[in-house]
Tab-separated table of C-alpha atoms (C1' of nucleotides) in Angstrom:
chain	number	residue	atom	x	y	z
A	1	MET	CA	45.833	-28.529	-116.219
A	2	ASN	CA	47.588	-30.917	-114.245
A	3	GLU	CA	49.095	-28.679	-111.012
A	4	ARG	CA	51.408	-26.205	-111.822
A	5	ILE	CA	55.794	-27.185	-110.725
A	6	LYS	CA	55.966	-25.264	-107.775
A	7	ARG	CA	59.640	-23.718	-107.316
A	8	ALA	CA	61.631	-25.849	-104.663
A	9	ASP	CA	62.089	-23.510	-102.149
A	10	ALA	CA	58.624	-22.675	-102.353
A	11	ARG	CA	57.648	-26.500	-101.420
A	12	ARG	CA	60.028	-25.942	-98.238
A	13	ASN	CA	58.663	-22.596	-97.090
A	14	GLU	CA	55.528	-24.258	-96.961
A	15	GLU	CA	56.210	-27.648	-95.133
A	16	SER	CA	57.528	-24.860	-92.827
A	17	LEU	CA	54.997	-23.125	-92.336
A	18	LEU	CA	52.707	-25.915	-91.389
A	19	ASP	CA	55.703	-27.065	-89.274
A	20	ALA	CA	55.699	-24.008	-87.944
A	21	ALA	CA	51.489	-23.606	-87.337
A	22	ALA	CA	51.232	-26.111	-86.259
A	23	ALA	CA	53.335	-25.605	-83.292
A	24	VAL	CA	52.566	-22.468	-82.189
A	25	PHE	CA	48.990	-23.440	-82.257
A	26	VAL	CA	49.851	-26.037	-79.907
A	27	ALA	CA	51.918	-23.876	-77.776
A	28	ALA	CA	49.364	-20.482	-78.331
A	29	GLY	CA	45.575	-20.588	-79.494
A	30	VAL	CA	44.881	-20.855	-82.956
A	31	GLU	CA	43.628	-17.890	-82.971
A	32	ALA	CA	47.679	-17.148	-82.607
A	33	PRO	CA	49.373	-14.314	-84.740
A	34	VAL	CA	49.771	-14.513	-88.311
A	35	ARG	CA	53.642	-12.728	-87.396
A	36	ASP	CA	53.997	-15.584	-84.887
A	37	ILE	CA	53.963	-18.659	-87.084
A	38	ALA	CA	56.051	-16.060	-89.625
A	39	ALA	CA	58.502	-15.905	-88.046
A	40	ARG	CA	58.347	-19.833	-85.950
A	41	ALA	CA	59.177	-20.329	-89.723
A	42	GLY	CA	61.098	-18.047	-89.914
A	43	VAL	CA	59.802	-16.784	-93.544
A	44	GLY	CA	58.251	-13.513	-93.940
A	45	THR	CA	54.284	-12.839	-93.808
A	46	GLY	CA	54.059	-12.530	-97.246
A	47	THR	CA	54.431	-15.635	-97.901
A	48	ILE	CA	52.473	-17.266	-95.772
A	49	TYR	CA	49.613	-15.140	-97.709
A	50	ARG	CA	51.504	-16.489	-100.714
A	51	HIS	CA	50.971	-19.966	-99.554
A	52	PHE	CA	47.404	-19.312	-98.279
A	53	PRO	CA	45.065	-16.779	-98.882
A	54	THR	CA	44.192	-16.381	-95.470
A	55	ARG	CA	44.280	-16.879	-91.459
A	56	ALA	CA	41.684	-19.578	-91.951
A	57	ASP	CA	43.101	-21.506	-95.528
A	58	LEU	CA	46.203	-22.188	-93.525
A	59	ILE	CA	44.678	-23.403	-90.362
A	60	VAL	CA	42.386	-25.494	-92.309
A	61	ALA	CA	45.972	-27.225	-94.110
A	62	VAL	CA	47.201	-27.634	-90.861
A	63	TYR	CA	44.092	-30.104	-89.518
A	64	ARG	CA	42.723	-31.427	-92.716
A	65	HIS	CA	44.693	-35.170	-91.914
A	66	GLN	CA	42.718	-34.875	-88.234
A	67	VAL	CA	39.347	-34.440	-90.002
A	68	GLU	CA	39.344	-37.477	-92.604
A	69	ALA	CA	40.449	-38.843	-89.950
A	70	CYS	CA	37.700	-37.859	-88.337
A	71	ALA	CA	35.541	-38.508	-91.742
A	72	ALA	CA	36.705	-42.203	-92.367
A	73	ALA	CA	36.052	-43.310	-89.133
A	74	GLY	CA	32.297	-42.627	-89.673
A	75	PRO	CA	30.985	-45.524	-92.462
A	76	ALA	CA	33.892	-47.993	-90.064
A	77	LEU	CA	31.843	-47.274	-87.342
A	78	LEU	CA	28.920	-48.197	-88.776
A	79	GLU	CA	30.020	-51.340	-90.212
A	80	SER	CA	31.817	-52.632	-86.799
A	81	GLY	CA	29.048	-53.305	-85.882
A	82	VAL	CA	27.661	-52.124	-82.819
A	83	THR	CA	24.335	-50.321	-82.082
A	84	PRO	CA	23.709	-47.440	-84.958
A	85	TYR	CA	23.558	-45.752	-82.120
A	86	ALA	CA	26.647	-46.271	-80.008
A	87	ALA	CA	28.619	-45.367	-83.152
A	88	LEU	CA	26.896	-42.181	-83.302
A	89	ARG	CA	27.651	-41.862	-79.668
A	90	SER	CA	31.129	-42.781	-81.118
A	91	TRP	CA	31.364	-40.792	-83.921
A	92	ILE	CA	30.653	-38.124	-81.970
A	93	ASP	CA	33.057	-38.584	-79.055
A	94	LEU	CA	36.049	-38.465	-81.277
A	95	PHE	CA	35.050	-35.615	-82.945
A	96	VAL	CA	34.872	-33.717	-79.473
A	97	ASP	CA	37.642	-35.212	-79.269
A	98	PHE	CA	39.645	-33.167	-82.030
A	99	LEU	CA	38.361	-30.053	-81.255
A	100	VAL	CA	38.665	-29.657	-77.387
A	101	THR	CA	42.029	-30.602	-77.809
A	102	LYS	CA	43.169	-27.968	-80.573
A	103	HIS	CA	43.161	-24.769	-78.642
A	104	GLY	CA	40.728	-22.548	-79.264
A	105	LEU	CA	39.908	-24.232	-82.884
A	106	ALA	CA	35.884	-24.623	-81.239
A	107	GLY	CA	36.254	-21.520	-81.043
A	108	VAL	CA	36.973	-19.968	-84.512
A	109	LEU	CA	34.749	-22.878	-85.805
A	110	ARG	CA	31.489	-21.342	-85.600
A	111	SER	CA	33.765	-17.161	-85.312
A	112	ASP	CA	31.199	-15.108	-88.726
A	113	GLN	CA	34.112	-13.526	-89.016
A	114	ALA	CA	34.851	-11.976	-93.274
A	115	GLY	CA	37.751	-14.330	-93.509
A	116	PHE	CA	36.696	-17.607	-91.927
A	117	GLU	CA	33.823	-19.119	-94.547
A	118	THR	CA	36.368	-21.820	-95.822
A	119	LEU	CA	36.891	-22.447	-92.614
A	120	HIS	CA	33.540	-23.386	-91.344
A	121	ALA	CA	32.744	-24.516	-95.006
A	122	TYR	CA	35.772	-27.429	-94.713
A	123	PHE	CA	34.605	-28.825	-92.088
A	124	LEU	CA	30.881	-29.121	-92.368
A	125	ASP	CA	31.643	-30.664	-95.943
A	126	ARG	CA	32.978	-33.198	-94.742
A	127	LEU	CA	31.750	-33.683	-91.448
A	128	VAL	CA	28.157	-33.262	-91.672
A	129	PRO	CA	27.658	-36.539	-94.547
A	130	VAL	CA	29.695	-39.062	-92.560
A	131	CYS	CA	27.190	-37.517	-89.507
A	132	GLY	CA	23.709	-37.576	-91.488
A	133	ALA	CA	24.519	-40.862	-92.119
A	134	LEU	CA	24.916	-42.243	-89.424
A	135	LEU	CA	21.929	-40.541	-87.123
A	136	ALA	CA	20.444	-41.938	-91.080
A	137	ALA	CA	21.267	-45.453	-89.600
A	138	ALA	CA	20.672	-44.261	-85.873
A	139	GLY	CA	16.832	-43.166	-87.119
A	140	ALA	CA	16.287	-46.006	-88.713
A	141	ALA	CA	16.540	-48.856	-86.195
A	142	GLY	CA	13.890	-46.392	-84.540
A	143	GLN	CA	17.024	-45.873	-81.225
A	144	ILE	CA	17.071	-41.525	-81.985
A	145	ARG	CA	14.614	-39.240	-82.458
A	146	THR	CA	14.026	-37.942	-86.786
A	147	ASP	CA	13.732	-34.673	-86.530
A	148	VAL	CA	17.209	-33.002	-85.237
A	149	ASP	CA	19.317	-32.506	-88.418
A	150	ALA	CA	23.287	-33.277	-89.189
A	151	VAL	CA	23.372	-29.455	-89.925
A	152	THR	CA	22.423	-28.388	-87.191
A	153	LEU	CA	23.859	-31.714	-84.603
A	154	MET	CA	27.192	-30.897	-85.558
A	155	ARG	CA	27.070	-27.086	-85.084
A	156	GLY	CA	26.075	-27.665	-81.761
A	157	VAL	CA	28.217	-31.049	-80.676
A	158	GLY	CA	30.778	-27.508	-82.537
A	159	ASN	CA	29.640	-25.125	-80.069
A	160	LEU	CA	29.783	-27.377	-76.394
A	161	CYS	CA	33.568	-27.643	-77.046
A	162	ILE	CA	33.551	-23.330	-77.212
A	163	GLY	CA	35.970	-22.933	-74.545
A	164	ALA	CA	36.067	-25.873	-73.054
A	165	GLU	CA	39.662	-25.334	-72.737
A	166	ASN	CA	39.786	-22.219	-70.378
A	167	ASP	CA	37.841	-23.273	-67.593
A	168	ASP	CA	37.284	-26.385	-64.919
A	169	ARG	CA	33.602	-25.261	-64.735
A	170	TYR	CA	32.609	-26.303	-67.793
A	171	ASP	CA	32.228	-29.893	-68.561
A	172	ALA	CA	31.868	-30.154	-72.348
A	173	ARG	CA	31.869	-33.730	-72.704
A	174	LYS	CA	29.480	-33.943	-70.256
A	175	LEU	CA	26.929	-31.265	-71.747
A	176	VAL	CA	27.752	-32.770	-75.246
A	177	SER	CA	27.080	-36.544	-73.600
A	178	VAL	CA	23.970	-35.347	-72.230
A	179	LEU	CA	22.805	-33.625	-75.614
A	180	ILE	CA	23.344	-37.229	-76.885
A	181	ALA	CA	21.272	-38.534	-74.744
A	182	GLY	CA	18.595	-36.528	-75.198
A	183	LEU	CA	18.469	-38.340	-79.196
A	184	ARG	CA	16.765	-41.157	-77.927
B	1	MET	CA	29.498	8.243	-49.649
B	2	ASN	CA	25.833	8.346	-52.459
B	3	GLU	CA	26.478	8.310	-56.094
B	4	ARG	CA	28.287	11.327	-57.497
B	5	ILE	CA	25.910	14.316	-58.612
B	6	LYS	CA	26.930	13.897	-63.042
B	7	ARG	CA	26.995	17.184	-64.105
B	8	ALA	CA	23.517	17.308	-66.931
B	9	ASP	CA	25.352	17.385	-70.119
B	10	ALA	CA	27.075	14.041	-68.444
B	11	ARG	CA	23.978	13.042	-67.927
B	12	ARG	CA	22.015	13.238	-71.298
B	13	ASN	CA	25.743	12.523	-72.652
B	14	GLU	CA	25.052	8.520	-70.293
B	15	GLU	CA	21.717	8.572	-71.866
B	16	SER	CA	22.121	9.045	-74.829
B	17	LEU	CA	24.578	6.694	-75.758
B	18	LEU	CA	22.310	3.998	-74.464
B	19	ASP	CA	19.632	4.946	-76.198
B	20	ALA	CA	22.146	4.606	-79.586
B	21	ALA	CA	24.349	1.381	-77.730
B	22	ALA	CA	20.515	-0.472	-77.965
B	23	ALA	CA	19.792	0.747	-81.716
B	24	VAL	CA	23.463	-0.013	-82.948
B	25	PHE	CA	23.019	-3.148	-81.123
B	26	VAL	CA	20.023	-3.569	-82.894
B	27	ALA	CA	21.057	-3.020	-86.387
B	28	ALA	CA	24.676	-4.052	-86.562
B	29	GLY	CA	25.349	-6.531	-84.902
B	30	VAL	CA	27.586	-6.123	-80.796
B	31	GLU	CA	29.811	-6.919	-82.497
B	32	ALA	CA	29.186	-3.198	-83.974
B	33	PRO	CA	33.012	-0.923	-83.781
B	34	VAL	CA	32.923	1.816	-80.521
B	35	ARG	CA	33.359	3.924	-83.496
B	36	ASP	CA	30.120	3.528	-84.568
B	37	ILE	CA	28.015	3.867	-81.609
B	38	ALA	CA	29.476	6.837	-80.895
B	39	ALA	CA	28.885	8.562	-84.221
B	40	ARG	CA	26.025	7.296	-82.997
B	41	ALA	CA	25.415	8.879	-80.248
B	42	GLY	CA	26.476	12.650	-81.519
B	43	VAL	CA	29.908	12.325	-79.237
B	44	GLY	CA	33.621	11.658	-78.846
B	45	THR	CA	35.282	7.850	-78.553
B	46	GLY	CA	36.437	9.273	-76.014
B	47	THR	CA	33.102	9.962	-74.561
B	48	ILE	CA	32.264	6.264	-74.076
B	49	TYR	CA	34.946	5.340	-72.626
B	50	ARG	CA	34.619	8.420	-69.369
B	51	HIS	CA	31.594	6.041	-68.708
B	52	PHE	CA	32.382	2.271	-69.647
B	53	PRO	CA	35.480	1.600	-69.566
B	54	THR	CA	35.244	-0.714	-71.644
B	55	ARG	CA	32.576	-2.145	-74.507
B	56	ALA	CA	31.731	-5.078	-72.314
B	57	ASP	CA	30.542	-3.043	-69.548
B	58	LEU	CA	27.966	-0.529	-72.426
B	59	ILE	CA	26.392	-4.614	-73.502
B	60	VAL	CA	26.315	-4.729	-69.681
B	61	ALA	CA	24.025	-1.606	-69.364
B	62	VAL	CA	22.397	-1.732	-71.998
B	63	TYR	CA	21.231	-5.230	-70.939
B	64	ARG	CA	20.497	-5.070	-68.041
B	65	HIS	CA	17.181	-4.576	-67.169
B	66	GLN	CA	16.812	-7.964	-69.682
B	67	VAL	CA	19.121	-10.134	-67.584
B	68	GLU	CA	17.464	-8.495	-64.342
B	69	ALA	CA	13.946	-9.428	-65.971
B	70	CYS	CA	15.082	-12.906	-66.549
B	71	ALA	CA	16.673	-13.635	-63.614
B	72	ALA	CA	13.911	-13.151	-61.623
B	73	ALA	CA	11.153	-15.396	-63.764
B	74	GLY	CA	13.708	-18.614	-61.918
B	75	PRO	CA	12.017	-17.860	-58.553
B	76	ALA	CA	8.430	-17.202	-60.078
B	77	LEU	CA	8.053	-19.774	-61.849
B	78	LEU	CA	9.696	-22.035	-58.939
B	79	GLU	CA	6.091	-20.450	-56.930
B	80	SER	CA	4.162	-20.550	-59.655
B	81	GLY	CA	2.914	-24.213	-58.995
B	82	VAL	CA	4.201	-26.658	-62.313
B	83	THR	CA	6.868	-29.118	-61.737
B	84	PRO	CA	10.412	-27.977	-61.007
B	85	TYR	CA	11.552	-30.211	-64.825
B	86	ALA	CA	8.313	-27.549	-65.934
B	87	ALA	CA	9.313	-24.882	-64.611
B	88	LEU	CA	13.706	-25.014	-65.596
B	89	ARG	CA	12.529	-25.715	-68.913
B	90	SER	CA	10.267	-22.249	-68.969
B	91	TRP	CA	12.732	-20.882	-67.419
B	92	ILE	CA	15.944	-21.796	-70.101
B	93	ASP	CA	13.006	-20.763	-72.682
B	94	LEU	CA	12.993	-17.215	-71.758
B	95	PHE	CA	17.236	-16.893	-71.382
B	96	VAL	CA	17.244	-18.453	-75.097
B	97	ASP	CA	14.733	-16.439	-76.192
B	98	PHE	CA	17.102	-13.948	-75.391
B	99	LEU	CA	19.606	-14.804	-76.086
B	100	VAL	CA	19.033	-15.106	-79.765
B	101	THR	CA	17.532	-12.186	-80.415
B	102	LYS	CA	20.371	-10.285	-79.465
B	103	HIS	CA	22.231	-10.443	-82.839
B	104	GLY	CA	25.703	-11.193	-81.851
B	105	LEU	CA	25.391	-12.109	-78.223
B	106	ALA	CA	25.348	-14.888	-77.315
B	107	GLY	CA	28.789	-15.073	-79.102
B	108	VAL	CA	30.208	-12.830	-77.531
B	109	LEU	CA	29.449	-13.953	-73.856
B	110	ARG	CA	31.897	-16.918	-75.050
B	111	SER	CA	34.617	-14.575	-75.967
B	112	ASP	CA	37.810	-14.934	-74.055
B	113	GLN	CA	38.136	-11.449	-75.523
B	114	ALA	CA	40.552	-9.908	-73.434
B	115	GLY	CA	38.210	-7.339	-71.596
B	116	PHE	CA	35.180	-8.913	-71.258
B	117	GLU	CA	35.666	-10.446	-68.681
B	118	THR	CA	33.068	-8.109	-66.745
B	119	LEU	CA	29.973	-9.808	-69.390
B	120	HIS	CA	30.838	-12.501	-68.757
B	121	ALA	CA	30.880	-12.251	-65.222
B	122	TYR	CA	27.843	-10.095	-65.337
B	123	PHE	CA	25.861	-12.753	-67.032
B	124	LEU	CA	26.846	-15.803	-64.915
B	125	ASP	CA	27.116	-14.627	-61.352
B	126	ARG	CA	23.679	-13.208	-61.866
B	127	LEU	CA	22.141	-15.559	-63.883
B	128	VAL	CA	23.879	-18.502	-62.770
B	129	PRO	CA	22.306	-19.165	-58.781
B	130	VAL	CA	18.038	-18.751	-60.607
B	131	CYS	CA	19.553	-21.984	-63.078
B	132	GLY	CA	21.545	-23.422	-59.385
B	133	ALA	CA	18.157	-23.026	-58.411
B	134	LEU	CA	15.538	-24.538	-61.142
B	135	LEU	CA	18.429	-27.687	-61.176
B	136	ALA	CA	18.537	-28.086	-57.439
B	137	ALA	CA	14.592	-28.154	-57.278
B	138	ALA	CA	14.404	-30.374	-60.637
B	139	GLY	CA	17.150	-32.691	-58.737
B	140	ALA	CA	15.817	-32.833	-55.736
B	141	ALA	CA	12.047	-33.999	-56.966
B	142	GLY	CA	14.132	-36.863	-58.663
B	143	GLN	CA	12.744	-35.185	-62.740
B	144	ILE	CA	16.327	-35.053	-63.467
B	145	ARG	CA	20.310	-36.423	-63.094
B	146	THR	CA	22.279	-34.547	-60.302
B	147	ASP	CA	25.261	-33.862	-61.946
B	148	VAL	CA	25.497	-31.336	-64.270
B	149	ASP	CA	25.444	-28.095	-62.472
B	150	ALA	CA	24.300	-24.322	-63.304
B	151	VAL	CA	27.346	-22.386	-65.138
B	152	THR	CA	28.376	-25.951	-66.826
B	153	LEU	CA	24.926	-25.884	-67.884
B	154	MET	CA	24.521	-21.927	-68.278
B	155	ARG	CA	26.759	-21.959	-70.324
B	156	GLY	CA	25.783	-24.257	-72.585
B	157	VAL	CA	23.472	-23.045	-73.504
B	158	GLY	CA	24.651	-20.074	-74.498
B	159	ASN	CA	26.791	-22.220	-76.636
B	160	LEU	CA	24.098	-23.398	-78.097
B	161	CYS	CA	22.612	-19.939	-79.065
B	162	ILE	CA	26.081	-18.656	-81.033
B	163	GLY	CA	25.287	-18.468	-84.350
B	164	ALA	CA	21.667	-19.206	-84.250
B	165	GLU	CA	21.138	-15.490	-85.903
B	166	ASN	CA	22.112	-15.795	-89.587
B	167	ASP	CA	21.744	-18.972	-90.181
B	168	ASP	CA	18.542	-20.658	-90.393
B	169	ARG	CA	19.433	-24.552	-91.466
B	170	TYR	CA	21.105	-23.765	-86.887
B	171	ASP	CA	18.157	-24.317	-85.240
B	172	ALA	CA	19.679	-23.457	-80.957
B	173	ARG	CA	15.761	-23.153	-79.727
B	174	LYS	CA	15.479	-26.956	-80.889
B	175	LEU	CA	19.242	-27.948	-79.471
B	176	VAL	CA	18.433	-26.821	-76.514
B	177	SER	CA	15.223	-28.631	-76.161
B	178	VAL	CA	17.029	-32.137	-77.396
B	179	LEU	CA	19.787	-30.474	-74.873
B	180	ILE	CA	16.920	-30.404	-71.271
B	181	ALA	CA	15.683	-34.036	-72.697
B	182	GLY	CA	18.940	-35.173	-72.323
B	183	LEU	CA	18.850	-33.879	-68.199
B	184	ARG	CA	15.978	-36.570	-67.687
C	1	DG	C1'	30.398	36.735	-64.474
C	2	DG	C1'	34.731	34.265	-63.577
C	3	DG	C1'	37.247	30.422	-62.164
C	4	DC	C1'	38.101	25.674	-61.834
C	5	DA	C1'	37.385	20.964	-61.738
C	6	DA	C1'	34.447	18.061	-65.290
C	7	DA	C1'	33.403	16.364	-69.748
C	8	DC	C1'	34.375	15.981	-73.974
C	9	DG	C1'	36.303	15.693	-78.843
C	10	DG	C1'	39.092	13.030	-81.719
C	11	DA	C1'	43.988	12.678	-81.736
C	12	DA	C1'	47.058	8.254	-81.530
C	13	DC	C1'	48.692	4.636	-80.103
C	14	DA	C1'	49.078	-0.469	-80.137
C	15	DA	C1'	48.028	-5.173	-82.621
C	16	DG	C1'	45.894	-7.947	-85.355
C	17	DG	C1'	44.617	-9.396	-90.340
C	18	DT	C1'	45.866	-7.911	-95.689
C	19	DT	C1'	48.693	-5.770	-99.853
C	20	DC	C1'	51.711	-3.986	-102.138
C	21	DC	C1'	55.976	-4.230	-104.527
C	22	DG	C1'	61.105	-3.998	-105.112
C	23	DC	C1'	64.577	-7.115	-104.565
C	24	DA	C1'	66.791	-12.041	-104.828
C	25	DT	C1'	66.714	-16.715	-106.635
C	26	DG	C1'	65.049	-21.314	-109.166
C	27	DT	C1'	65.051	-22.747	-113.183
C	28	DT	C1'	66.150	-23.093	-118.261
C	29	DG	C1'	67.079	-22.747	-122.723
C	30	DG	C1'	71.559	-22.141	-124.894
D	1	DC	C1'	77.774	-23.121	-117.996
D	2	DC	C1'	75.129	-18.698	-118.461
D	3	DA	C1'	72.097	-15.237	-118.738
D	4	DA	C1'	67.328	-13.895	-118.488
D	5	DC	C1'	63.329	-13.936	-116.382
D	6	DA	C1'	59.462	-15.696	-114.627
D	7	DT	C1'	58.760	-16.763	-109.499
D	8	DG	C1'	58.462	-16.360	-105.333
D	9	DC	C1'	60.278	-13.692	-100.556
D	10	DG	C1'	60.406	-10.159	-97.114
D	11	DG	C1'	58.448	-6.497	-94.821
D	12	DA	C1'	56.654	-2.390	-94.726
D	13	DA	C1'	52.752	0.035	-94.797
D	14	DC	C1'	47.116	-0.208	-94.576
D	15	DC	C1'	42.925	-1.376	-92.461
D	16	DT	C1'	39.890	-1.180	-88.713
D	17	DT	C1'	38.848	-1.506	-84.414
D	18	DG	C1'	39.777	-0.524	-78.696
D	19	DT	C1'	41.837	1.890	-76.433
D	20	DT	C1'	44.236	6.037	-73.882
D	21	DC	C1'	45.269	11.303	-73.871
D	22	DC	C1'	44.512	15.720	-73.377
D	23	DG	C1'	43.785	20.361	-74.872
D	24	DT	C1'	39.698	22.739	-75.121
D	25	DT	C1'	35.064	22.820	-73.850
D	26	DT	C1'	31.722	24.144	-70.330
D	27	DG	C1'	28.286	23.116	-66.041
D	28	DC	C1'	27.667	24.533	-62.106
D	29	DC	C1'	28.396	27.439	-57.614
D	30	DC	C1'	29.146	31.779	-55.145
DNA sequence: GGGCAAACGGAACAAGGTTCCGCATGTTGG
DNA sequence: CCAACATGCGGAACCTTGTTCCGTTTGCCC
């Protein structure tokens, strides 16, 4: 049972939708209405739901590449020769950069609204193991306390990034760096 | 121009609404629908809006006492004889306890949805100066770095508390304590 | 008791996510 | 090349939730 062959128009539409969604997310944030994305892609709303069962799945699809890149960066940093703590710090920076530049993503990540479990689960499943490896290495090297687990740290960092974009009195990056400093 | 005298039924309804809202918030979280609160109080939805111009105002009214108590605790802690850093830490603990026990409050605090500016503004206006005093004292005593301002710290702590209630893999209190440790 | 401003209830509206279904259109066997 | 039909499409309709509006009710004061 390999993947079903889709009709050509269906594949084209899926493509358009991903492009449109990416553009709208940049312009209006991740919380942009589904109708706007459909309009931008030149399709009906029903078409979105045939390709992506829920808004969250669309978001996951749009950012999948970047999440994968972030996940891949973890092991690479660990093997790059710097200390485990420095690797952890750099990796967290990557993650924060990713979140902070995606208008509203962090906010929607923590949302417990129905339908966002997919999004949440994907991020956690993909990134927690990577973070865990970095934490374990730094812990084993005696550079940080060992009583903070990867899930908690990832969610904490994600939470700190919420709202970072529309308030210049709030400096998420600095707070994250304070938090990581507190791990020592 | 002292406050207008309200009709007896109006006063009674405002009372019922506050009670009902408090009860519903405990049972179903701060994000419970306005209609549920109205039903519980035995009034129409219009009545809510006559007393509280928006959902956020109702939330503020319900928690005003506790916020005031938290604000008052700041100066008290500073004068209690412990070091400024210990006072800061204790005060943050109070704030975290407050947030973590109010299902969904932290999340809504962060929300940039229209209509929640009131809520946001109230919390910040009331608590930031208190936090600022504690930070300044600890900074002057040379116990912490001085490049993190009160607004940022308050929002960071608030953010860390988001989602603390429905996920036992996430330990908001521990993260906050790591963050405060990172201030040293 | 009567008049009137204050307050009320809940229907109606707006906005956003999601579902549904009649119609259109690729695809494929002949 | 054509016809048959499964696949996919559009967008109206539905649901939930915040908010507004307005005809009706009710407390207060004389």
